[in-house]
Amino acid sequence: ASWHSCFNDAVIDPDHGAAVLPALAQALDSLPWEELAITRVREDAWLLDSSLGFLEHIPRLQREAGEPAPRVTLHPDRPMLSGPDNQELRRRLRRLQEQGTVRIGWEDAGITGREATVEFVAMHGRLKAYQQQTLTFTFGTATRDFPDWLAEESIAGRAGLFSVRLNGRMLGGSVILRAKAQSFSYRSAWDLDSAKYGLGVVLMTQAMAACGAAGDITFDLGPGREPYK
């Protein structure tokens, strides 16, 4: 092929933006790129902070409307949903409970929970292959290294795997990053055969409730137009 595309999917510690962004600018300057697209950036993102000089040297860069990225304010003393939406959530939970023992919550931290992350990575791959979307964990050594990374981050309290299990089997899971009283849904997936239970809504509402109980103030669902968001 006479061309190639690079897709960068980075998680950057916000405390070190002032160091990271100049390094990114230097990296961009060293590459003979022809087209640059920086997607899924909020209007208030520090990536757009002109004082950090990341985008100032790219005069052709233009802003366009992007995909919505819902951010929810958490209120631990209130139900996540109300009215008909809450009734529908309860109905979905009852359908699950009719099938056996349901466990919803955080997987174990550290090496103890590593196998759960391996299970999640495999489930994510099956879902994305079916949806014909990006198979994130197939790039490089991610399949091998991501479970180890999440094991370490979960011990530090900076990330965790929140899951829905039925009779011990994982039906859905979400990797959630946490910092400064904010939670971010990094990657979510569910078992294809169990999609009929509406696991997106079940998983996210319960994860948001758990993060709110842990003291987080906001929950970021990430960009996209999925119906459950």
Coordinates of C-alpha atoms in Angstrom, one line a residue, residues 93 96 102-108 113 116-117 119-120 123 160-166 168-176 187-190 199 202-204 206-207 210:
L93 CA -32.9 -6.9 36.5
L96 CA -31.7 -11.6 34.8
V102 CA -26.8 -12.4 39.6
R103 CA -23.7 -10.6 40.8
I104 CA -23.1 -7.0 39.9
G105 CA -20.1 -5.1 41.1
W106 CA -16.3 -4.6 41.0
E107 CA -14.1 -7.5 40.1
D108 CA -11.2 -8.2 42.5
G113 CA -8.9 -10.3 39.4
A116 CA -11.6 -11.5 34.9
T117 CA -9.9 -8.9 32.7
E119 CA -12.3 -12.8 30.2
F120 CA -13.4 -9.3 29.5
M123 CA -15.6 -10.8 25.2
G160 CA -11.3 -1.1 37.9
L161 CA -13.4 -3.7 36.0
F162 CA -17.1 -3.5 36.8
S163 CA -19.1 -6.5 35.7
V164 CA -22.5 -8.2 35.5
R165 CA -22.3 -12.0 36.1
L166 CA -25.0 -14.7 35.9
G168 CA -20.6 -17.0 37.7
R169 CA -20.4 -16.2 34.0
M170 CA -19.6 -12.7 32.9
L171 CA -22.4 -11.2 30.8
G172 CA -21.1 -7.7 30.6
G173 CA -18.2 -5.5 31.8
S174 CA -16.8 -2.0 31.8
V175 CA -13.3 -0.8 32.4
I176 CA -13.6 2.4 34.4
R187 CA -14.2 0.2 27.3
S188 CA -17.5 -1.7 27.7
A189 CA -18.7 -5.0 26.3
W190 CA -21.3 -7.7 26.8
L199 CA -27.1 -5.0 29.5
V202 CA -28.0 -2.3 33.5
L203 CA -24.2 -2.2 33.5
M204 CA -23.9 1.6 33.3
Q206 CA -25.1 0.1 38.4
A207 CA -21.5 1.3 37.6
A210 CA -21.1 2.3 42.6

